[in-house]
């Protein structure tokens, strides 16, 4: 082991990041905004100082920007790493979007990303290659079972999935974060029946988190349903998206056989079955008089509504029922959000003949939190997250009402594996973020937290063609 | 200083008749390169009239009448040349109000720095309009399909690449090599041009090309050019200056703004035009082409179309320029410093938003002692870009994109094959990348070379460029190559000519020396078209021109030219 590695091992074994237990995250709702910002600011400085000597990837990035272990508030912007890069950097470094083909290099990449000493020599116990991404992720989880590692991924519909690692501590924090938000904004309670139009087995972070939140609330398994019976492993999602295939004959099989076949099966069998099963559960809940929480992607939710409308009998549920969705539109869909909302209002109503609310969730695989939509349509960022917007030159924007690229520092929810300081590719109008508070701008839902204004979130990672320079 | 600028130009008679109190205008406002409201701080607004179809017809009638009295033949071109010299003098004089207006408004509208605008408008003669006459008088034989022909008396060489493969083969085996390539004369009577993009000057180039047609004798064509909404100020400004100097030379010309999807206007134009020249995106080019095909069929005549779609350009350094100990005799500067400065300028102009802006610099490395490496070049390029950036700052492009790329490639240094030689605080990014590049990686890299992002690619032999890399890109997207090759006092050698031929066969249409990449020479190939193509038809294909004979001599000349420009760059406070 070289001297640098030895030094890092010594650093890692020193006392863990202390701030995790200082403030139970739920207590942040009770702290006033100015005090909250000050507490979070100090936590960010402490978190940075803790991770800086331990996390190679983070240190390399911020050091190249002129940042050292000791920082001032003016350095904050330079701590942010792009969500689009950090957990996808394995693709560049390994030279392939298929980490299962380069096991040892993948372990090296992982070791580079985390703030603890990862005994990479254990990689010798792994095969040099694995048949799928799911297989390698399971193998690594087993290899480092003593660390309590769990992998999750982004949706992967671009064909290139982000891979995030969490340990038990960060997992618990993340589940706590989601659970608190679902409870507060969606009114999730133990007497709800939870219906997920998604597979029970998936690595997709957002889907896993809502599942864990439901368990955390205490909804029993007999009242928790996953209406897509098949797992959605990363390679299946990749192939179905049709954007990235493996090389050689395997890729030819993926492209010409699996891709059309999987989509046909999905369209003709899986989705209709999921729609049918979901409606059955909703009907039963209607009969037994239950509150339901229905979680689904937009397209499946709309298909459910269309099916109910075509049958001609809307479903009526107890007040307190809610439909939750998220992830945006990852593929082209011929109906607009307005049309979808219209159909949902017709299809699923309360016994008081009001539409069952539909609420969206904004989140990303890289974050340990999600912003839930309130009854005013705004997306509330949890108060333990320091949220800001950046201008086009990556400078923090000060003020209570700012439009720019969303960035966040999550010193409490981030855990000990990596500093959760990220800038996103989403432009939004952020009200009462952490660098400006105006009580007159508080959301009409009554919550006094930072929020992204309804309808203001847009993706901005496309390159503009202003001149005659081609994009090939 | 100014209210709303004119984003259009009409000859005096057209203005008097068509522009009345009742004329409606469209106004477009930009600030720092982004569309905005006219009331926004820093907004620069340009306007153009909305004409009815009857007024469009009237415009053509006026231009036809003007044409009867316009100067003709070489006399027109000579008068235009004089006018351009005088206009250039005014535009390069910081005490002139027109200079100050140009800098402030074009910079504010497009987001390009005032210093960049200053450099670009300094010397219109960089376009070498005096060489146009020569370009029209060339007799190009079919030999050009097989060999490089000297463009005597112009400096440089010319080659033609037929579109059809069989024709390329036939060219190699031709038994009538002395027959002319250009078959028949088609002097356009009406020319319609489409300008686009935010790089100043496209509309002006179309104007000059149209007027250049008069060189072959006769009246200039009636010309209507669509100005670019993204930069509508420069060309009308220059035309206004020219009109004050010599009103008659522009009397057959109009610059307006309309939508090419406006069927009524397009029909009126297509019913009249002989030749359409369009600068635009591939989607725009395709749509216009479809309109032309339909119109040609309906009217049972051939409407010619010169398309200038979106392109990519590169730089290449031969190993000889990396040989130690070479200095420029007058300034005693090292060759490497000079080449790095000039190649840097090729990438810096228009912040790589222009098709001519160089993206990847290919550097031929020698394994023998006595030669510098691609890394030495990268470091020198970083130094020179720092120097350039202090004088010609980057425009109003988001730094976040540069930062994200910096982060990404800095991480890749871990693999040992990538080195980032610029810093996070630099407003440019220089990366030397020795990783294996497949088609996807290369295309991604080409696409992210924007906003002063330059990749340096070491190669073992110059021929790797056409044989390995250019073949990974679509032929119709390739444009120019700016070169640093050769030795002082020496003309290009066979090795270079073979290299140029290979690049040409891949689709490169112009080969210049470093420092001239961003400035097309009107007498040479522009996306494969020569001035002769304006007035003659030929088989489908494209020309590739080499715009020099003694590259190092020309590089040193260019160096002194730019030294003067950069040191005099006027920067607003």
Short mmCIF file of C-alpha atoms in Angstrom, two decimals, chain A residues 14-463:
data_model
loop_
_atom_site.label_atom_id
_atom_site.label_comp_id
_atom_site.label_asym_id
_atom_site.label_seq_id
_atom_site.Cartn_x
_atom_site.Cartn_y
_atom_site.Cartn_z
CA UNK A 14 -10.44 8.96 12.82
CA UNK A 15 -13.69 10.04 14.32
CA UNK A 16 -16.66 10.10 11.99
CA UNK A 17 -18.48 13.18 10.81
CA UNK A 18 -20.03 14.54 13.99
CA UNK A 19 -22.76 16.76 12.70
CA UNK A 20 -25.02 13.89 11.75
CA UNK A 21 -26.46 13.50 15.20
CA UNK A 22 -26.38 17.14 16.22
CA UNK A 23 -29.77 17.95 14.82
CA UNK A 24 -32.57 15.49 14.15
CA UNK A 25 -33.54 16.57 10.69
CA UNK A 26 -37.25 16.88 11.48
CA UNK A 27 -36.41 19.63 13.96
CA UNK A 28 -35.40 21.88 11.07
CA UNK A 29 -39.03 22.63 10.41
CA UNK A 30 -39.19 24.32 13.82
CA UNK A 31 -36.09 26.47 13.36
CA UNK A 32 -36.58 29.90 11.81
CA UNK A 33 -35.12 30.37 8.32
CA UNK A 34 -32.25 32.69 9.24
CA UNK A 35 -31.07 30.44 12.03
CA UNK A 36 -31.49 27.43 9.81
CA UNK A 37 -29.26 28.96 7.14
CA UNK A 38 -26.56 29.73 9.69
CA UNK A 39 -26.64 26.21 11.14
CA UNK A 40 -26.49 24.68 7.68
CA UNK A 41 -23.67 26.97 6.60
CA UNK A 42 -21.50 25.80 9.49
CA UNK A 43 -22.46 22.20 8.81
CA UNK A 44 -21.39 22.62 5.19
CA UNK A 45 -18.02 23.98 6.24
CA UNK A 46 -17.56 21.12 8.70
CA UNK A 47 -18.70 18.53 6.19
CA UNK A 48 -16.32 19.86 3.57
CA UNK A 49 -13.45 19.82 6.05
CA UNK A 50 -14.24 16.23 6.95
CA UNK A 51 -14.54 14.90 3.41
CA UNK A 52 -11.70 16.91 1.88
CA UNK A 53 -8.82 14.69 3.05
CA UNK A 54 -10.85 11.51 2.71
CA UNK A 55 -12.62 11.68 -0.62
CA UNK A 56 -10.19 11.62 -3.53
CA UNK A 57 -12.65 12.45 -6.26
CA UNK A 58 -14.15 15.36 -4.33
CA UNK A 59 -10.78 16.69 -3.25
CA UNK A 60 -9.39 16.55 -6.79
CA UNK A 61 -12.34 18.46 -8.14
CA UNK A 62 -12.40 21.22 -5.56
CA UNK A 63 -8.62 21.48 -5.30
CA UNK A 64 -8.45 22.12 -9.05
CA UNK A 65 -10.73 25.08 -8.34
CA UNK A 66 -8.34 26.48 -5.76
CA UNK A 67 -10.18 25.16 -2.69
CA UNK A 68 -8.41 23.79 0.36
CA UNK A 69 -9.57 22.12 3.55
CA UNK A 70 -10.31 25.42 5.27
CA UNK A 71 -12.91 27.44 3.43
CA UNK A 72 -14.82 30.68 3.75
CA UNK A 73 -18.46 31.28 2.91
CA UNK A 74 -17.34 32.88 -0.34
CA UNK A 75 -15.96 29.49 -1.44
CA UNK A 76 -19.32 27.73 -1.25
CA UNK A 77 -20.05 27.81 -4.97
CA UNK A 78 -16.78 26.01 -5.68
CA UNK A 79 -17.79 23.02 -3.58
CA UNK A 80 -20.61 22.09 -5.93
CA UNK A 81 -20.15 19.21 -8.34
CA UNK A 82 -22.44 18.60 -11.33
CA UNK A 83 -24.98 15.82 -10.71
CA UNK A 84 -24.69 14.91 -14.37
CA UNK A 85 -21.02 13.99 -13.95
CA UNK A 86 -20.13 12.73 -10.54
CA UNK A 87 -21.82 9.33 -10.50
CA UNK A 88 -21.48 8.80 -14.21
CA UNK A 89 -17.77 9.48 -14.26
CA UNK A 90 -17.17 5.71 -14.30
CA UNK A 91 -18.17 5.80 -17.97
CA UNK A 92 -15.35 8.19 -18.86
CA UNK A 93 -12.79 6.56 -16.61
CA UNK A 94 -13.57 2.96 -17.47
CA UNK A 95 -14.10 3.88 -21.09
CA UNK A 96 -17.41 2.04 -21.14
CA UNK A 97 -20.96 2.44 -19.81
CA UNK A 98 -20.78 -1.24 -18.82
CA UNK A 99 -18.88 -1.47 -15.53
CA UNK A 100 -19.60 -5.17 -15.43
CA UNK A 101 -16.93 -5.59 -18.11
CA UNK A 102 -14.19 -4.03 -16.00
CA UNK A 103 -14.66 -5.19 -12.43
CA UNK A 104 -11.33 -4.15 -10.99
CA UNK A 105 -11.44 -0.73 -12.57
CA UNK A 106 -14.99 -0.30 -11.27
CA UNK A 107 -13.86 -1.04 -7.70
CA UNK A 108 -11.03 1.46 -8.13
CA UNK A 109 -13.55 4.02 -9.31
CA UNK A 110 -15.76 3.32 -6.30
CA UNK A 111 -12.86 3.65 -3.91
CA UNK A 112 -12.13 7.01 -5.47
CA UNK A 113 -15.67 8.24 -4.92
CA UNK A 114 -16.11 7.44 -1.21
CA UNK A 115 -14.71 9.02 1.92
CA UNK A 116 -13.73 5.82 3.61
CA UNK A 117 -11.00 3.36 3.07
CA UNK A 118 -12.32 0.72 0.74
CA UNK A 119 -10.16 -2.38 0.72
CA UNK A 120 -9.77 -2.68 -3.03
CA UNK A 121 -7.71 -5.83 -2.70
CA UNK A 122 -10.99 -7.66 -2.05
CA UNK A 123 -11.72 -7.13 -5.74
CA UNK A 124 -9.50 -10.14 -6.43
CA UNK A 125 -12.38 -12.27 -5.16
CA UNK A 126 -14.65 -10.99 -7.89
CA UNK A 127 -14.85 -12.27 -11.43
CA UNK A 128 -13.15 -10.15 -14.02
CA UNK A 129 -16.49 -9.67 -15.77
CA UNK A 130 -20.16 -10.09 -14.97
CA UNK A 131 -23.08 -10.73 -17.29
CA UNK A 132 -25.02 -7.62 -16.26
CA UNK A 133 -24.83 -4.42 -14.25
CA UNK A 134 -27.22 -5.90 -11.70
CA UNK A 135 -24.89 -8.86 -11.28
CA UNK A 136 -21.83 -6.74 -10.57
CA UNK A 137 -23.73 -4.47 -8.22
CA UNK A 138 -24.98 -7.48 -6.24
CA UNK A 139 -21.49 -8.97 -6.20
CA UNK A 140 -19.95 -5.77 -4.86
CA UNK A 141 -22.69 -5.40 -2.25
CA UNK A 142 -21.94 -8.93 -1.09
CA UNK A 143 -18.19 -8.30 -1.14
CA UNK A 144 -18.56 -5.30 1.11
CA UNK A 145 -21.52 -6.58 3.14
CA UNK A 146 -19.74 -5.47 6.31
CA UNK A 147 -20.05 -1.87 5.10
CA UNK A 148 -23.78 -2.24 4.54
CA UNK A 149 -23.45 -0.95 0.98
CA UNK A 150 -26.43 -0.55 -1.24
CA UNK A 151 -26.36 0.67 -4.82
CA UNK A 152 -29.05 2.65 -6.49
CA UNK A 153 -29.16 4.12 -9.96
CA UNK A 154 -30.76 6.92 -11.88
CA UNK A 155 -33.60 6.00 -14.21
CA UNK A 156 -31.06 5.17 -16.90
CA UNK A 157 -33.41 5.99 -19.75
CA UNK A 158 -30.56 7.86 -21.46
CA UNK A 159 -28.80 4.51 -21.56
CA UNK A 160 -26.15 5.77 -19.18
CA UNK A 161 -27.07 5.31 -15.57
CA UNK A 162 -25.60 7.14 -12.59
CA UNK A 163 -24.51 4.67 -9.92
CA UNK A 164 -24.74 5.83 -6.33
CA UNK A 165 -23.44 4.05 -3.31
CA UNK A 166 -25.00 4.38 0.09
CA UNK A 167 -24.17 2.75 3.37
CA UNK A 168 -26.54 2.04 6.22
CA UNK A 169 -26.16 5.48 7.75
CA UNK A 170 -26.79 7.38 4.56
CA UNK A 171 -29.58 5.00 3.63
CA UNK A 172 -31.29 5.57 6.99
CA UNK A 173 -30.91 9.32 6.57
CA UNK A 174 -32.30 9.22 3.07
CA UNK A 175 -35.27 7.09 4.06
CA UNK A 176 -35.88 9.43 6.98
CA UNK A 177 -35.75 12.41 4.67
CA UNK A 178 -38.23 10.92 2.20
CA UNK A 179 -40.51 9.59 4.91
CA UNK A 180 -40.74 12.96 6.65
CA UNK A 181 -41.51 14.71 3.36
CA UNK A 182 -44.14 12.18 2.28
CA UNK A 183 -45.75 12.38 5.67
CA UNK A 184 -45.81 16.17 5.72
CA UNK A 185 -46.77 16.99 2.15
CA UNK A 186 -48.65 13.91 1.02
CA UNK A 187 -50.20 13.12 4.38
CA UNK A 188 -48.92 9.56 4.17
CA UNK A 189 -50.22 7.60 7.18
CA UNK A 190 -50.16 4.05 8.43
CA UNK A 191 -53.78 3.47 7.47
CA UNK A 192 -53.20 4.18 3.81
CA UNK A 193 -53.14 1.46 1.23
CA UNK A 194 -50.04 2.03 -0.87
CA UNK A 195 -50.16 1.08 -4.53
CA UNK A 196 -47.04 1.36 -6.66
CA UNK A 197 -47.29 1.01 -10.40
CA UNK A 198 -43.69 -0.09 -10.49
CA UNK A 199 -41.68 -3.23 -9.85
CA UNK A 200 -40.88 -4.25 -6.32
CA UNK A 201 -37.35 -5.00 -7.42
CA UNK A 202 -35.59 -2.02 -8.91
CA UNK A 203 -32.39 -0.10 -8.40
CA UNK A 204 -33.97 3.18 -9.46
CA UNK A 205 -33.37 5.44 -6.50
CA UNK A 206 -36.60 7.40 -6.47
CA UNK A 207 -38.72 4.25 -6.68
CA UNK A 208 -36.77 2.57 -3.89
CA UNK A 209 -37.07 5.58 -1.65
CA UNK A 210 -40.83 5.80 -1.84
CA UNK A 211 -40.97 2.09 -1.08
CA UNK A 212 -38.74 2.46 1.97
CA UNK A 213 -40.74 5.49 3.11
CA UNK A 214 -43.89 3.44 3.09
CA UNK A 215 -42.21 0.81 5.26
CA UNK A 216 -40.87 3.53 7.54
CA UNK A 217 -44.35 4.89 8.05
CA UNK A 218 -45.44 1.40 9.04
CA UNK A 219 -47.85 0.52 6.30
CA UNK A 220 -47.93 -3.29 6.48
CA UNK A 221 -46.90 -5.42 3.53
CA UNK A 222 -50.44 -6.73 3.01
CA UNK A 223 -51.48 -3.13 2.27
CA UNK A 224 -48.54 -2.44 0.00
CA UNK A 225 -48.82 -3.44 -3.65
CA UNK A 226 -46.44 -3.45 -6.59
CA UNK A 227 -48.46 -3.94 -9.71
CA UNK A 228 -45.58 -4.59 -12.09
CA UNK A 229 -44.57 -8.14 -11.22
CA UNK A 230 -41.24 -8.16 -13.04
CA UNK A 231 -38.03 -6.60 -11.81
CA UNK A 232 -36.57 -3.56 -13.56
CA UNK A 233 -32.85 -4.08 -13.47
CA UNK A 234 -30.50 -1.51 -14.96
CA UNK A 235 -29.77 -3.45 -18.14
CA UNK A 236 -33.44 -4.01 -18.83
CA UNK A 237 -34.11 -0.29 -18.50
CA UNK A 238 -31.13 0.45 -20.72
CA UNK A 239 -32.18 -1.93 -23.46
CA UNK A 240 -35.80 -0.76 -23.38
CA UNK A 241 -34.70 2.85 -23.78
CA UNK A 242 -33.01 1.87 -27.04
CA UNK A 243 -30.16 4.36 -26.77
CA UNK A 244 -27.13 2.36 -25.75
CA UNK A 245 -26.41 -1.22 -26.67
CA UNK A 246 -23.45 -3.42 -25.99
CA UNK A 247 -20.90 -4.02 -28.69
CA UNK A 248 -20.48 -7.10 -30.82
CA UNK A 249 -23.03 -9.85 -31.26
CA UNK A 250 -24.52 -9.20 -27.82
CA UNK A 251 -25.35 -5.69 -28.91
CA UNK A 252 -26.90 -6.95 -32.11
CA UNK A 253 -29.16 -9.24 -30.10
CA UNK A 254 -30.05 -6.38 -27.77
CA UNK A 255 -30.76 -4.00 -30.62
CA UNK A 256 -32.61 -6.23 -33.02
CA UNK A 257 -34.33 -8.74 -30.75
CA UNK A 258 -34.50 -7.68 -27.12
CA UNK A 259 -35.25 -4.00 -27.65
CA UNK A 260 -38.34 -4.47 -29.86
CA UNK A 261 -39.44 -7.54 -27.94
CA UNK A 262 -39.22 -5.93 -24.51
CA UNK A 263 -41.10 -2.87 -25.66
CA UNK A 264 -43.78 -4.96 -27.31
CA UNK A 265 -44.17 -7.07 -24.16
CA UNK A 266 -44.30 -3.92 -22.09
CA UNK A 267 -46.93 -2.27 -24.27
CA UNK A 268 -49.09 -5.32 -24.85
CA UNK A 269 -48.78 -7.20 -21.64
CA UNK A 270 -46.99 -5.64 -18.71
CA UNK A 271 -48.55 -2.17 -18.78
CA UNK A 272 -52.10 -3.42 -19.46
CA UNK A 273 -51.72 -6.00 -16.67
CA UNK A 274 -50.39 -3.36 -14.31
CA UNK A 275 -53.24 -1.04 -15.22
CA UNK A 276 -55.78 -3.82 -14.69
CA UNK A 277 -54.33 -4.88 -11.35
CA UNK A 278 -54.10 -1.29 -10.13
CA UNK A 279 -57.73 -0.66 -10.99
CA UNK A 280 -58.75 -3.88 -9.19
CA UNK A 281 -56.97 -2.72 -6.05
CA UNK A 282 -58.52 0.72 -6.33
CA UNK A 283 -61.98 -0.80 -6.74
CA UNK A 284 -61.45 -2.99 -3.67
CA UNK A 285 -60.33 0.07 -1.71
CA UNK A 286 -63.44 1.84 -2.87
CA UNK A 287 -65.58 -1.04 -1.60
CA UNK A 288 -63.83 -1.32 1.74
CA UNK A 289 -63.65 2.46 2.18
CA UNK A 290 -59.91 3.04 2.36
CA UNK A 291 -57.50 5.87 1.75
CA UNK A 292 -55.11 5.10 -1.05
CA UNK A 293 -51.73 6.42 -2.01
CA UNK A 294 -51.11 5.61 -5.63
CA UNK A 295 -47.57 6.13 -6.98
CA UNK A 296 -46.90 5.91 -10.65
CA UNK A 297 -45.13 7.46 -13.61
CA UNK A 298 -47.20 9.95 -15.59
CA UNK A 299 -47.83 7.71 -18.55
CA UNK A 300 -49.04 4.72 -16.53
CA UNK A 301 -51.18 7.02 -14.40
CA UNK A 302 -52.82 8.36 -17.52
CA UNK A 303 -53.40 4.87 -18.91
CA UNK A 304 -55.13 3.95 -15.65
CA UNK A 305 -57.33 7.04 -15.94
CA UNK A 306 -58.16 6.28 -19.56
CA UNK A 307 -59.10 2.71 -18.72
CA UNK A 308 -61.35 3.83 -15.86
CA UNK A 309 -63.01 6.40 -18.11
CA UNK A 310 -63.57 3.82 -20.82
CA UNK A 311 -65.27 1.49 -18.32
CA UNK A 312 -67.53 4.38 -17.44
CA UNK A 313 -67.40 4.11 -13.65
CA UNK A 314 -65.10 6.53 -11.84
CA UNK A 315 -63.41 5.27 -8.74
CA UNK A 316 -64.28 7.00 -5.49
CA UNK A 317 -61.95 6.89 -2.54
CA UNK A 318 -61.85 8.31 0.95
CA UNK A 319 -60.52 11.85 1.39
CA UNK A 320 -56.85 11.71 2.22
CA UNK A 321 -56.21 9.61 -0.87
CA UNK A 322 -53.62 10.94 -3.21
CA UNK A 323 -51.87 10.14 -6.50
CA UNK A 324 -48.14 10.76 -6.56
CA UNK A 325 -45.92 10.90 -9.58
CA UNK A 326 -42.48 11.97 -10.59
CA UNK A 327 -39.63 11.61 -13.03
CA UNK A 328 -41.12 13.83 -15.69
CA UNK A 329 -41.56 12.53 -19.21
CA UNK A 330 -38.57 10.47 -20.17
CA UNK A 331 -40.07 9.50 -23.50
CA UNK A 332 -42.38 11.18 -25.96
CA UNK A 333 -46.05 11.05 -24.96
CA UNK A 334 -48.83 12.30 -27.15
CA UNK A 335 -50.87 13.85 -24.35
CA UNK A 336 -50.04 17.05 -22.54
CA UNK A 337 -49.86 17.30 -18.74
CA UNK A 338 -53.08 19.34 -18.86
CA UNK A 339 -54.89 16.56 -20.70
CA UNK A 340 -53.56 13.99 -18.25
CA UNK A 341 -54.75 16.04 -15.28
CA UNK A 342 -58.14 16.46 -16.88
CA UNK A 343 -58.56 12.70 -17.33
CA UNK A 344 -57.35 11.93 -13.83
CA UNK A 345 -59.93 14.30 -12.39
CA UNK A 346 -62.66 12.44 -14.23
CA UNK A 347 -61.43 8.99 -13.34
CA UNK A 348 -60.57 9.10 -9.64
CA UNK A 349 -62.58 11.15 -7.16
CA UNK A 350 -63.26 11.25 -3.44
CA UNK A 351 -66.55 10.29 -1.90
CA UNK A 352 -67.17 14.05 -1.60
CA UNK A 353 -66.99 14.13 -5.40
CA UNK A 354 -63.79 16.12 -5.47
CA UNK A 355 -60.84 15.10 -7.60
CA UNK A 356 -58.24 13.07 -5.76
CA UNK A 357 -55.17 15.31 -5.61
CA UNK A 358 -52.28 14.59 -7.93
CA UNK A 359 -48.91 15.61 -6.61
CA UNK A 360 -45.59 15.54 -8.30
CA UNK A 361 -42.23 14.78 -6.76
CA UNK A 362 -39.01 16.41 -7.88
CA UNK A 363 -35.90 14.51 -7.10
CA UNK A 364 -32.84 12.89 -8.52
CA UNK A 365 -30.86 9.79 -7.78
CA UNK A 366 -27.91 11.81 -6.49
CA UNK A 367 -29.90 13.56 -3.78
CA UNK A 368 -30.94 12.14 -0.44
CA UNK A 369 -34.14 14.13 -0.49
CA UNK A 370 -37.02 14.95 -2.73
CA UNK A 371 -39.12 18.08 -3.13
CA UNK A 372 -42.79 17.26 -2.83
CA UNK A 373 -45.49 19.28 -4.47
CA UNK A 374 -47.90 20.95 -2.05
CA UNK A 375 -51.55 21.79 -2.58
CA UNK A 376 -50.49 25.08 -4.18
CA UNK A 377 -48.44 23.23 -6.77
CA UNK A 378 -45.09 24.40 -5.43
CA UNK A 379 -42.23 22.02 -4.72
CA UNK A 380 -40.93 22.24 -1.16
CA UNK A 381 -37.31 21.51 -0.49
CA UNK A 382 -36.70 19.98 2.94
CA UNK A 383 -35.46 22.58 5.43
CA UNK A 384 -32.29 20.61 6.30
CA UNK A 385 -31.07 21.15 2.73
CA UNK A 386 -29.24 24.39 1.91
CA UNK A 387 -30.80 25.30 -1.41
CA UNK A 388 -29.61 27.96 -3.80
CA UNK A 389 -29.68 28.90 -7.44
CA UNK A 390 -26.66 29.63 -9.59
CA UNK A 391 -26.36 32.11 -12.40
CA UNK A 392 -24.87 31.15 -15.75
CA UNK A 393 -21.38 31.71 -14.41
CA UNK A 394 -21.85 29.37 -11.45
CA UNK A 395 -22.14 32.20 -8.93
CA UNK A 396 -24.59 31.84 -6.04
CA UNK A 397 -27.60 34.10 -6.44
CA UNK A 398 -28.60 36.04 -3.35
CA UNK A 399 -32.17 36.97 -2.64
CA UNK A 400 -35.52 35.49 -1.76
CA UNK A 401 -36.80 35.14 -5.32
CA UNK A 402 -34.21 33.93 -7.79
CA UNK A 403 -34.28 32.11 -11.08
CA UNK A 404 -31.25 30.05 -11.98
CA UNK A 405 -29.84 26.55 -11.88
CA UNK A 406 -30.79 24.65 -8.76
CA UNK A 407 -27.93 23.67 -6.49
CA UNK A 408 -27.97 22.18 -3.01
CA UNK A 409 -25.84 21.31 -0.03
CA UNK A 410 -27.13 18.47 2.11
CA UNK A 411 -24.73 18.19 5.06
CA UNK A 412 -27.11 16.14 7.18
CA UNK A 413 -28.69 13.79 4.72
CA UNK A 414 -25.50 13.19 2.78
CA UNK A 415 -23.89 10.75 5.16
CA UNK A 416 -20.24 9.85 5.35
CA UNK A 417 -19.59 8.44 1.92
CA UNK A 418 -19.46 11.66 -0.06
CA UNK A 419 -20.37 15.30 0.43
CA UNK A 420 -23.82 15.81 -1.02
CA UNK A 421 -23.03 19.21 -2.57
CA UNK A 422 -24.38 19.29 -6.11
CA UNK A 423 -25.44 21.57 -8.90
CA UNK A 424 -28.19 20.33 -11.17
CA UNK A 425 -29.09 20.89 -14.81
CA UNK A 426 -32.54 22.22 -13.84
CA UNK A 427 -33.43 25.87 -14.07
CA UNK A 428 -36.05 26.93 -11.57
CA UNK A 429 -37.51 29.87 -9.72
CA UNK A 430 -36.48 29.34 -6.12
CA UNK A 431 -38.37 31.22 -3.44
CA UNK A 432 -36.97 31.66 0.07
CA UNK A 433 -33.92 29.56 -0.64
CA UNK A 434 -31.12 29.60 1.87
CA UNK A 435 -29.64 32.90 0.72
CA UNK A 436 -32.66 35.08 1.18
CA UNK A 437 -35.92 34.94 3.11
CA UNK A 438 -38.99 37.07 2.75
CA UNK A 439 -41.98 36.02 4.86
CA UNK A 440 -44.28 37.75 2.37
CA UNK A 441 -43.25 35.11 -0.16
CA UNK A 442 -44.08 32.12 2.00
CA UNK A 443 -46.08 29.49 0.18
CA UNK A 444 -49.83 29.76 0.63
CA UNK A 445 -49.89 26.13 1.73
CA UNK A 446 -48.59 27.40 5.07
CA UNK A 447 -45.16 25.81 4.90
CA UNK A 448 -42.26 28.19 5.55
CA UNK A 449 -39.61 26.32 3.65
CA UNK A 450 -37.81 27.03 0.41
CA UNK A 451 -39.80 26.06 -2.64
CA UNK A 452 -39.52 25.85 -6.40
CA UNK A 453 -42.39 27.72 -7.95
CA UNK A 454 -45.02 25.72 -9.78
CA UNK A 455 -44.26 25.25 -13.44
CA UNK A 456 -40.79 26.77 -13.18
CA UNK A 457 -38.57 23.69 -13.40
CA UNK A 458 -36.98 23.17 -16.81
CA UNK A 459 -34.07 21.06 -17.98
CA UNK A 460 -31.27 23.08 -19.54
CA UNK A 461 -28.50 20.78 -20.62
CA UNK A 462 -28.98 21.18 -24.34
CA UNK A 463 -26.38 23.05 -26.37
#
